[in-house]
CSV table of C-alpha atoms and ligand atoms in Angstrom, one decimal:
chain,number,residue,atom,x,y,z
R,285,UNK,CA,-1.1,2.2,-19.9
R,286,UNK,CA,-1.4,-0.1,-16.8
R,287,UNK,CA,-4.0,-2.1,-16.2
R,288,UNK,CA,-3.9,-4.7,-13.0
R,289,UNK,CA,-6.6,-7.4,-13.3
R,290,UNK,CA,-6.1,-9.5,-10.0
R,291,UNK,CA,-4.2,-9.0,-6.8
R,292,UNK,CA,-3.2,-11.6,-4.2
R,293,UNK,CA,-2.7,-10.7,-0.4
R,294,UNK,CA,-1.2,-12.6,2.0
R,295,UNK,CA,0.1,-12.5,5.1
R,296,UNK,CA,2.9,-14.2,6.9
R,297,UNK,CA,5.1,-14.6,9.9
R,298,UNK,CA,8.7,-13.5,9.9
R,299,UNK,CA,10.3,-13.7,13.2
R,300,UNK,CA,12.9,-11.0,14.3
R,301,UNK,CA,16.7,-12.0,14.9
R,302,UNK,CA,16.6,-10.3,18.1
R,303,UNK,CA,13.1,-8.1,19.2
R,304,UNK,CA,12.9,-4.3,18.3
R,305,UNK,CA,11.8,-1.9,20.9
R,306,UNK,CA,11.4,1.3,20.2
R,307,UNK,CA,9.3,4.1,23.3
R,308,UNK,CA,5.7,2.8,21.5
R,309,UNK,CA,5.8,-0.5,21.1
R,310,UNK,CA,8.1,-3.9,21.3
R,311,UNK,CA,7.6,-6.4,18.1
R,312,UNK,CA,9.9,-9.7,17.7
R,313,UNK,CA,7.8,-11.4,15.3
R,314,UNK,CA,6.6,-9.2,12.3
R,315,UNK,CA,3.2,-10.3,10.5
R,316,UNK,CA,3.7,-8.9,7.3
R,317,UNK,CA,0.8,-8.5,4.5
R,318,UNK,CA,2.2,-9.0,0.8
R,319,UNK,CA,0.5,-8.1,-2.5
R,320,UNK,CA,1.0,-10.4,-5.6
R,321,UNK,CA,-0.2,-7.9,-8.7
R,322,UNK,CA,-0.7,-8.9,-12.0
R,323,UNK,CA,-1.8,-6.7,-15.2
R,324,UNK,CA,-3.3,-7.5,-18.4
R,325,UNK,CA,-0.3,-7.8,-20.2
R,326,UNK,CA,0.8,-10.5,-17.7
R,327,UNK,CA,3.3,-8.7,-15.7
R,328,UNK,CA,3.4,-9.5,-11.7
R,329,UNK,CA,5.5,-8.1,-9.3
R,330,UNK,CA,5.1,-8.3,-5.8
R,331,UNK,CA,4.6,-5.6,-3.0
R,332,UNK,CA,4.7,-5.4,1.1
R,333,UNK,CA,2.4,-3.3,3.5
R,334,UNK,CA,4.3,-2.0,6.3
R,335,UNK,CA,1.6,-1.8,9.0
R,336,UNK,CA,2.2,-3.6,12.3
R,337,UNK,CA,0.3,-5.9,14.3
R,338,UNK,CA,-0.6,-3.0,17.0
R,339,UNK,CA,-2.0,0.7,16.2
R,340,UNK,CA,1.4,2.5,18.0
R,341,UNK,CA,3.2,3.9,14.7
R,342,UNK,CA,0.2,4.9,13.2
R,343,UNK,CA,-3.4,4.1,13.5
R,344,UNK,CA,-2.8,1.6,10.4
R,345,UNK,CA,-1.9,-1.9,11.6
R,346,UNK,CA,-2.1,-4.9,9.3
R,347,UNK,CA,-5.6,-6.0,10.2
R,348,UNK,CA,-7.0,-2.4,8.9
R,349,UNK,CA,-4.8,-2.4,6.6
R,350,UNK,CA,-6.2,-5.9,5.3
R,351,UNK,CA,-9.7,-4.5,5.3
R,352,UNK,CA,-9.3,-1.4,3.9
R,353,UNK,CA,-7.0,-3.4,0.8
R,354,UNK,CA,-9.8,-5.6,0.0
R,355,UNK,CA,-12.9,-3.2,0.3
R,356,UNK,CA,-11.5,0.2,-0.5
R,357,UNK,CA,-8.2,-0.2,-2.2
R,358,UNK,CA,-8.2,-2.7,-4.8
R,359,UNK,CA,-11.4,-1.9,-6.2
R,360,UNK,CA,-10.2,1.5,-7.2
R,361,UNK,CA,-7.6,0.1,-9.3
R,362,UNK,CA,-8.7,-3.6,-9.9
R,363,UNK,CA,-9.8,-3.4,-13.9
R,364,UNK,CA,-8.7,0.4,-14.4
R,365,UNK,CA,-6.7,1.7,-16.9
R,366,UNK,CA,-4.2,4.2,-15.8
R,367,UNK,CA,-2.2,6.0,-18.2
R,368,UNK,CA,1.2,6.0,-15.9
R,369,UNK,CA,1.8,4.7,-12.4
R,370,UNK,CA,1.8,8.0,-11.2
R,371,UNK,CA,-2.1,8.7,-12.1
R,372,UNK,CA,-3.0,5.7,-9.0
R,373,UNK,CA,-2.3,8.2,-5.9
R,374,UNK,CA,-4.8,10.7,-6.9
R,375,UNK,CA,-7.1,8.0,-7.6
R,376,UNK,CA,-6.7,6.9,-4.1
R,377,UNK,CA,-6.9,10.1,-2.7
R,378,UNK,CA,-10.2,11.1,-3.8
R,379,UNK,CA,-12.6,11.3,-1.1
R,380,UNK,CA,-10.9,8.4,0.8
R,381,UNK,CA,-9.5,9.5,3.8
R,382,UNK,CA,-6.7,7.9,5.5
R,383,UNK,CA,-5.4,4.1,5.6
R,384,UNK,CA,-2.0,5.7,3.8
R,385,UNK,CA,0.1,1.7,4.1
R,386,UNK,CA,-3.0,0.2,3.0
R,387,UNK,CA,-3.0,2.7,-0.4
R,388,UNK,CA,1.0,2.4,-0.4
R,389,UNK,CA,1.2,-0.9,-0.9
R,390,UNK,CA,-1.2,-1.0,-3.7
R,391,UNK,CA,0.1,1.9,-5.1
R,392,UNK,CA,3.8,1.0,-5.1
R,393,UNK,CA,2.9,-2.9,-6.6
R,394,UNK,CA,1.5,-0.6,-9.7
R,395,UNK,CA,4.8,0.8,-9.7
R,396,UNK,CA,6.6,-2.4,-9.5
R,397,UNK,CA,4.1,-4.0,-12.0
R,398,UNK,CA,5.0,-0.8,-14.2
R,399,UNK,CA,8.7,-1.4,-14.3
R,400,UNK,CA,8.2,-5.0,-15.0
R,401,UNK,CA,6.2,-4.0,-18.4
R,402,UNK,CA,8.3,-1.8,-19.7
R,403,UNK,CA,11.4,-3.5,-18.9
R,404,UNK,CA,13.0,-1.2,-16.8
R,405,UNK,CA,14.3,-1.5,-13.4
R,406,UNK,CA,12.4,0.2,-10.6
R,407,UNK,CA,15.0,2.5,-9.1
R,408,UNK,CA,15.4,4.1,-13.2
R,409,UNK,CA,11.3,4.5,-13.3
R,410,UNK,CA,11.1,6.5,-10.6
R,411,UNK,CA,14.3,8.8,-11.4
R,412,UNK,CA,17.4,7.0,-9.1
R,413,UNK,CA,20.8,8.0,-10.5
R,414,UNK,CA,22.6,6.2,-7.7
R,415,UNK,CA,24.1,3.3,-8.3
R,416,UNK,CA,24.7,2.4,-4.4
R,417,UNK,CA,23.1,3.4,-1.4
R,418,UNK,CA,24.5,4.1,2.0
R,419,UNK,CA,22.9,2.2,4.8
R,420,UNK,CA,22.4,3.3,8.9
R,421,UNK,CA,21.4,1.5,11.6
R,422,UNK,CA,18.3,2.1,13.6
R,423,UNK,CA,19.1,0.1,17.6
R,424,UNK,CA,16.1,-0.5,19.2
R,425,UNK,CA,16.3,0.9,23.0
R,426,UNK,CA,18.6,-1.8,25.0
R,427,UNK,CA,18.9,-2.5,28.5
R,428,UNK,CA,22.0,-0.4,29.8
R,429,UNK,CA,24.5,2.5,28.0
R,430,UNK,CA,26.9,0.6,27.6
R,431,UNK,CA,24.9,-2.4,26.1
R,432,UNK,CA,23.9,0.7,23.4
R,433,UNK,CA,27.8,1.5,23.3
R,434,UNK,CA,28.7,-1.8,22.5
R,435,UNK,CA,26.1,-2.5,19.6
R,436,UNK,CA,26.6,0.9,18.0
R,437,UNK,CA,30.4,0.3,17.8
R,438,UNK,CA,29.7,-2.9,16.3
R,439,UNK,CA,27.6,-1.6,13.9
R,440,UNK,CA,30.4,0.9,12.9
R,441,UNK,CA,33.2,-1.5,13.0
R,442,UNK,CA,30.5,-3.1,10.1
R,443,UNK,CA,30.2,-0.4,8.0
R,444,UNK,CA,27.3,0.9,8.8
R,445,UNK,CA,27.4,5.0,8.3
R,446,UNK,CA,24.8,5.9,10.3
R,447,UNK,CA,23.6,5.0,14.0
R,448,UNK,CA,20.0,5.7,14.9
R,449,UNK,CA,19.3,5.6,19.1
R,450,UNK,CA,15.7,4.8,20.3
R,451,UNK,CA,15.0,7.0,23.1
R,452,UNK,CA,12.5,7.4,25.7
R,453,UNK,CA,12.6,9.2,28.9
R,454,UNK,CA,14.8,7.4,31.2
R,455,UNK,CA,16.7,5.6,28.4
R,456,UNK,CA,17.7,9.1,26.6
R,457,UNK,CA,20.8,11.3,27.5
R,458,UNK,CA,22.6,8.7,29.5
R,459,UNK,CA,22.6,6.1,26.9
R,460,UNK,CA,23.6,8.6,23.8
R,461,UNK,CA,26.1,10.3,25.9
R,462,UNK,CA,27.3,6.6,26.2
R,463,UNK,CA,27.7,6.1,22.4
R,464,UNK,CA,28.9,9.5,21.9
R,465,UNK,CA,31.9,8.4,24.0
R,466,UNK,CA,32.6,5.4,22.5
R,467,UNK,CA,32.5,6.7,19.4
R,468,UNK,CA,34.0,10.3,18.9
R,469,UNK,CA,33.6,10.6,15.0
R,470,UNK,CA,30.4,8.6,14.5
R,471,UNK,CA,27.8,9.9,12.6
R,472,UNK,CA,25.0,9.8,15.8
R,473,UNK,CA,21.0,10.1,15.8
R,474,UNK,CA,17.9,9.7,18.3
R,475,UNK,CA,14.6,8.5,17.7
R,476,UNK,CA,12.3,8.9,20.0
R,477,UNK,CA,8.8,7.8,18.4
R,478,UNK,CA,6.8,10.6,19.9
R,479,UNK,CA,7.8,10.1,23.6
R,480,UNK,CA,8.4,13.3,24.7
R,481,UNK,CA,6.5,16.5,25.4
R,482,UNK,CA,7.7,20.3,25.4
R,483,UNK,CA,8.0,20.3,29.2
R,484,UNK,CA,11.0,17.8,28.0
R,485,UNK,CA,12.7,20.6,26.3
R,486,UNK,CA,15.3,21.5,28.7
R,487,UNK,CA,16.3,17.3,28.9
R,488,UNK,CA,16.2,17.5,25.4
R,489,UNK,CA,18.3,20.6,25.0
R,490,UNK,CA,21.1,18.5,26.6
R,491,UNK,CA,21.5,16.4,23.5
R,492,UNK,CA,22.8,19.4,21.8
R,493,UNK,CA,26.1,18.5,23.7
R,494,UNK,CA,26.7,15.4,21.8
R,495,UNK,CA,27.1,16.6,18.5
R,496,UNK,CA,24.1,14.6,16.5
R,497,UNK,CA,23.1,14.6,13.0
R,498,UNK,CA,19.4,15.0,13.8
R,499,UNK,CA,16.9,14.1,16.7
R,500,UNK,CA,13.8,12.2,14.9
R,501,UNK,CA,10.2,13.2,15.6
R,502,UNK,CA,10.4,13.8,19.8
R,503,UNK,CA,7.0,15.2,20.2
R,504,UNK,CA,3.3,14.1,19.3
R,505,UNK,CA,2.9,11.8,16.7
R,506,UNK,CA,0.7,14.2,14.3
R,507,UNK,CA,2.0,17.4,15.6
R,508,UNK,CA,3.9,20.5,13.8
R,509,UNK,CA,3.3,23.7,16.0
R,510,UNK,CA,5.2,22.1,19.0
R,511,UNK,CA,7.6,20.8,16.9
R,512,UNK,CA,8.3,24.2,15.7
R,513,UNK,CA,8.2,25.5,19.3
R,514,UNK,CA,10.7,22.8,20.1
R,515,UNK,CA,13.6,23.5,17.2
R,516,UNK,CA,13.6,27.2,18.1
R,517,UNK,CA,15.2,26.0,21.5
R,518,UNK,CA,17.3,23.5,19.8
R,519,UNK,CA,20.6,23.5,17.5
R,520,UNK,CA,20.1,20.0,16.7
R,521,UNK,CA,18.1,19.6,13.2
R,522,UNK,CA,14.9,18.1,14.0
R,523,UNK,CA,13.8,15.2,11.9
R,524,UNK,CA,10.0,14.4,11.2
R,525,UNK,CA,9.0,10.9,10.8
R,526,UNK,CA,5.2,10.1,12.0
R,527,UNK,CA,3.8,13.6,11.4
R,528,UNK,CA,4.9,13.9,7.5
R,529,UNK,CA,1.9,12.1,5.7
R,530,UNK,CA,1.6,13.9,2.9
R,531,UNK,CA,3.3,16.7,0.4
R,532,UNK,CA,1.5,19.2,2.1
R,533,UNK,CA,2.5,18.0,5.7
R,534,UNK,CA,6.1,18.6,4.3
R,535,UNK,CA,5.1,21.9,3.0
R,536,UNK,CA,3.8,23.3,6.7
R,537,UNK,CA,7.0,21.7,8.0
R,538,UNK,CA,8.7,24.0,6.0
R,539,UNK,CA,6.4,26.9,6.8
R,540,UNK,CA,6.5,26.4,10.7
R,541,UNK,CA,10.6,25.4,10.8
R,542,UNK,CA,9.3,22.3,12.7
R,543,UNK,CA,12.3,20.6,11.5
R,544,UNK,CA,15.2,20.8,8.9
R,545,UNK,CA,15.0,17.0,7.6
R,546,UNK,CA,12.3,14.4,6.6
R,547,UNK,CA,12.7,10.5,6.9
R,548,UNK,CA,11.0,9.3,3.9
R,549,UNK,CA,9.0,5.8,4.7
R,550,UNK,CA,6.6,5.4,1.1
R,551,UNK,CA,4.3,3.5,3.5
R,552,UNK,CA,3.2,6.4,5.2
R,553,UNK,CA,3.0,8.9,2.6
R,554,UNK,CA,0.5,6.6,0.4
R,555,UNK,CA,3.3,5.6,-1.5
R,556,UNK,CA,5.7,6.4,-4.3
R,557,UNK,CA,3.9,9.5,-6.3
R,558,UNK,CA,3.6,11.2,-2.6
R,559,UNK,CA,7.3,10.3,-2.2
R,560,UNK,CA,8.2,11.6,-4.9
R,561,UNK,CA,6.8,14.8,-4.6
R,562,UNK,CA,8.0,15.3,-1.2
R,563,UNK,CA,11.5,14.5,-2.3
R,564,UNK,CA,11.0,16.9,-4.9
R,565,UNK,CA,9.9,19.7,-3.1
R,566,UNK,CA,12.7,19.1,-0.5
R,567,UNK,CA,14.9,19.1,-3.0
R,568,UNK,CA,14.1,22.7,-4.1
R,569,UNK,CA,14.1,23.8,-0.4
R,570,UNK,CA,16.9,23.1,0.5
R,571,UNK,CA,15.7,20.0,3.4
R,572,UNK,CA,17.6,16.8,2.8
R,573,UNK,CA,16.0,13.6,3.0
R,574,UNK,CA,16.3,10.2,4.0
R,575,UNK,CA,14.8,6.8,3.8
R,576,UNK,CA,12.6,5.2,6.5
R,577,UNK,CA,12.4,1.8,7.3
R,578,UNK,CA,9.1,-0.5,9.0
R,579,UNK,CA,11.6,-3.4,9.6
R,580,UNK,CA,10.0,-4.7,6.1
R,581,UNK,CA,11.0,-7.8,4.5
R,582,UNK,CA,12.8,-8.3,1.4
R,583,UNK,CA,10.3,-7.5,-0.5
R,584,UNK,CA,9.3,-3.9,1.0
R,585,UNK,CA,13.5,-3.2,1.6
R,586,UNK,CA,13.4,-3.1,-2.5
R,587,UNK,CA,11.3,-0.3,-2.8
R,588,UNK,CA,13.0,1.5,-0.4
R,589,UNK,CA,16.6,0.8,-1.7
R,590,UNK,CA,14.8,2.5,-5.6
R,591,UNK,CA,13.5,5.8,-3.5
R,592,UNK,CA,16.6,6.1,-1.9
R,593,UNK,CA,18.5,5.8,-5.5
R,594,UNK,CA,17.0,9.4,-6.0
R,595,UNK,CA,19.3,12.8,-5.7
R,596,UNK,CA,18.0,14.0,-2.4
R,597,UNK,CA,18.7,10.8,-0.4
R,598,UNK,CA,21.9,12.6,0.6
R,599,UNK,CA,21.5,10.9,4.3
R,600,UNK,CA,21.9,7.4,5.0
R,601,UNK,CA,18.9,5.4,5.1
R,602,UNK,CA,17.5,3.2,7.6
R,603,UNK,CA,17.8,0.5,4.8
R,604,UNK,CA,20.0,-2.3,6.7
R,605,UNK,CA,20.9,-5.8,5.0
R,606,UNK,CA,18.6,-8.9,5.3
R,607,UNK,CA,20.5,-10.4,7.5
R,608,UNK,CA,20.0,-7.6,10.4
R,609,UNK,CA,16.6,-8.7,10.6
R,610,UNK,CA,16.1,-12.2,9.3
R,611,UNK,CA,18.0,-15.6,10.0
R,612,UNK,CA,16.2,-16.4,5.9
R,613,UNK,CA,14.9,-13.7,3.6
R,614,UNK,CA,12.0,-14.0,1.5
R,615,UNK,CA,13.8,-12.8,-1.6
R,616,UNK,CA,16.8,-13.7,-4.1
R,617,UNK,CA,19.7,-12.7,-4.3
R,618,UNK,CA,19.4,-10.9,-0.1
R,619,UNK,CA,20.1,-7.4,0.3
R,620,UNK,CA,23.8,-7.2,1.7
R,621,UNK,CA,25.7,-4.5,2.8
R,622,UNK,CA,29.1,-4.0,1.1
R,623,UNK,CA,32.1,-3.7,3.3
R,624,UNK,CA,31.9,-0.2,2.9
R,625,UNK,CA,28.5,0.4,4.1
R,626,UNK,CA,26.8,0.3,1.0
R,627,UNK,CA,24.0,-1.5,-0.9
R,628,UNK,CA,23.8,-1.9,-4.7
R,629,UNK,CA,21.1,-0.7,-6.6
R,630,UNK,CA,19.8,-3.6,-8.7
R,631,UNK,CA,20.4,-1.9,-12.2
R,632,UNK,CA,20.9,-4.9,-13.8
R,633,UNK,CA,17.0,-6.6,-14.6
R,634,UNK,CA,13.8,-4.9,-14.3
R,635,UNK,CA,11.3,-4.5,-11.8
R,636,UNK,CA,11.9,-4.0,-8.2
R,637,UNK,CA,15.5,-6.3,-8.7
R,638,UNK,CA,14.9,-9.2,-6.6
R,639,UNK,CA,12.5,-12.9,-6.9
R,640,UNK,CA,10.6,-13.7,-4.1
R,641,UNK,CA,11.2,-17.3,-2.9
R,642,UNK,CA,7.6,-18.4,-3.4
R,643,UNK,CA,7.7,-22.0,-1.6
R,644,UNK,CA,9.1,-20.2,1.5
R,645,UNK,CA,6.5,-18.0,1.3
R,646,UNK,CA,3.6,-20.4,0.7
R,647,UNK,CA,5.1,-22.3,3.8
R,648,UNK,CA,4.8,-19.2,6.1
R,649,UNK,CA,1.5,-17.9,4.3
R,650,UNK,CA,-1.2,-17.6,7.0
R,651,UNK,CA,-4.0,-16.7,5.3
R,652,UNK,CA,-4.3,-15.7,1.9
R,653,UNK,CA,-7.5,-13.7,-0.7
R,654,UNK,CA,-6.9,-13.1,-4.1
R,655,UNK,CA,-8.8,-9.7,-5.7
R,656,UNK,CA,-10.1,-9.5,-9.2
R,657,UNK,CA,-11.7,-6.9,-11.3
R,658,UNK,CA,-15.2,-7.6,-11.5
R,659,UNK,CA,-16.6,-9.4,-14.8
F,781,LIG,O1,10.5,5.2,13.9
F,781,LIG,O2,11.7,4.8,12.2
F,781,LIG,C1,10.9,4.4,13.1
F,781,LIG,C2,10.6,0.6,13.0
F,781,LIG,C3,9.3,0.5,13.3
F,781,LIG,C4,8.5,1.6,13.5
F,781,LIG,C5,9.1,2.9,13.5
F,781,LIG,C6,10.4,3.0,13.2
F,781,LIG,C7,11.2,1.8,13.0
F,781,LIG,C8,12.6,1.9,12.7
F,781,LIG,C9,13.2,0.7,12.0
F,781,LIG,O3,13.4,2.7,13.2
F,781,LIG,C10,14.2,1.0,10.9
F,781,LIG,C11,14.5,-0.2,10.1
F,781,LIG,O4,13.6,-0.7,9.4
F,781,LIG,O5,15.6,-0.7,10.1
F,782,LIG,MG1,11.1,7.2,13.4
């Protein structure tokens, strides 16, 4: 039984290392909303929302995602019992429509509150039976190839065993051709963030040259028909990021062919139970899966890292170390990668494996509300 009688938001400023740009949007600051739960047995554990400051992921952005926390969201769960931490989705679900971060990062600090209570660390709740994960890169679009070539062969000469490309037209073939060259063997993706259109097919259909492990949601950000339309012409797996929202989004992937792999990102599925399942039915279809990432903070990176402890994470994740992101981490011990491109699953306490550093975040807290269950 879990039981959560008050949550805390906040939100803070992080600023970037460098900015990330992707064909939607540019951020170099991140304002980040994080969740403070605690239950009736006294258990806390923390949780992030992933939502950006501006509407060009998804419609979600922090600010609706604040507003739909405190009037919608936490007074579904505030005060209710739930047998299991896997009851709260459908509870969220039920005639409430949309705002899928703002549920996530509710639902997921129930998980993390869960595996706090029982003693257990997160990644062994929810089913993980790796030990370590293996991490990719996602490179923000840069301002020439060979800047691209020069920061992917970096990122391989780290470890890293994955490199994701941001694309958009103008700043496609040329620049992955680029880091194709430099590096032969690499294991090579492209994101494009809903940039092109099927009249880009034939442009597209040139990336087939350079040998890439996937090319990540191309067309409309909700779409699935075009999609489909799109991988008939290709050999190159596509991968669905923005238009996956749900199990049964996943399921009329699968139906249509609109792609052959999912990125994962809990945030926009509504959380863990909806990853889950997703992973689950992948799992029995045959579609591999791997882990998103919203740039989140230390906090958000360990929920990822316990999702992408489950079997069908057999891609790397977009699941870099702290310091990729962040000259100081809100959390202790950081992530860090492992000379062999690897992060460790924290196995070794319970809950979501990490402390957050509470005076660092009280110093960059901007504003602040703290939920209860009514009386
Ligand atoms: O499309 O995967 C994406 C960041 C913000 C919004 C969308 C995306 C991304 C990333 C970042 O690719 C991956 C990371 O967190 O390292
Ligand atoms: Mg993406």
């Amino acid at each position: 039984m879990i039981r959560v009688d008050q949550i805390t938001l906040r939100e803070i400023r992080l600023p970037l290392r460098e900015a990330f740009r992707i064909s939607s949007g540019v951020v170099s600051e991140r304002r980040i909303a994080l969740l403070e739960l605690r239950d009736a047995t006294g258990a806390v554990s923390w949780s992030e929302c992933v939502a950006g400051e501006e509407p060009n992921y998804s419609s979600e952005t922090i600010d609706t995602a604040w507003l739909a926390i405190e009037a919608y969201v936490a007074p579904r769960v505030l005060g209710v019992a739930f047998d299991a931490p896997g009851d709260v989705h459908a509870a969220l679900e039920r005639d409430f429509r949309g705002h899928q971060m703002a549920k996530a990062a509710v639902e997921m600090g129930i998980w993390g509150v869960a595996a706090e209570q029982q003693g257990v660390p997160l990644a062994r709740l929810i089913g993980g039976v790796r030990e370590r994960i293996a991490v990719g890169i996602s490179l923000g679009i840069q301002t020439s190839p060979q800047a691209l070539a020069d920061k992917a062969s970096a990122a391989v000469a780290e470890g890293y065993h994955k490199v994701k490309i941001k694309i958009e037209p103008g700043r496609d073939v040329a620049f992955v051709r680029a880091a194709r060259e430099a590096l032969p063997s690499a294991e090579l993706m492209a994101d494009a963030n809903n940039a092109y259109t099927l009249d880009d097919a034939d442009l597209l259909a040139e990336l087939d040259d350079l040998d890439l492990m996937m090319i990540e949601q191309p067309l409309s950000h909700d779409d699935l028909v075009r999609h489909a339309a799109l991988q008939r012409r290709l050999r190159t797996p596509l991968c669905l990021d923005e238009s996956i929202t749900s199990l049964e989004r996943a399921q009329d992937m699968v139906t249509l062919g609109a792609g052959r792999i999912i990125n994962i990102k809990p945030g926009r599925v509504g959380g863990f139970a909806a990853s889950l399942a997703i992973h689950d039915y992948c799992e029995q279809q045959g579609i591999p899966v791997w882990c998103g990432g919203m740039l989140e903070s230390g906090v958000g990176r360990a929920y990822n890292v316990a999702l992408a402890s489950l079997s069908n994470f057999t891609l790397p994740g977009d699941v870099s170390p702290s310091r990729r992101y962040w000259a100081h981490d809100i959390v202790t011990p950081e992530w860090e990668m492992a000379d062999d491109g690897t992060i460790a699953v924290p196995l070794h306490r319970p809950g979501i494996g990490v402390d957050v550093d509470l005076a660092r975040i009280d110093a960059l807290t901007v504003r602040r509300a703290v939920l209860r269950s009514p009386a």
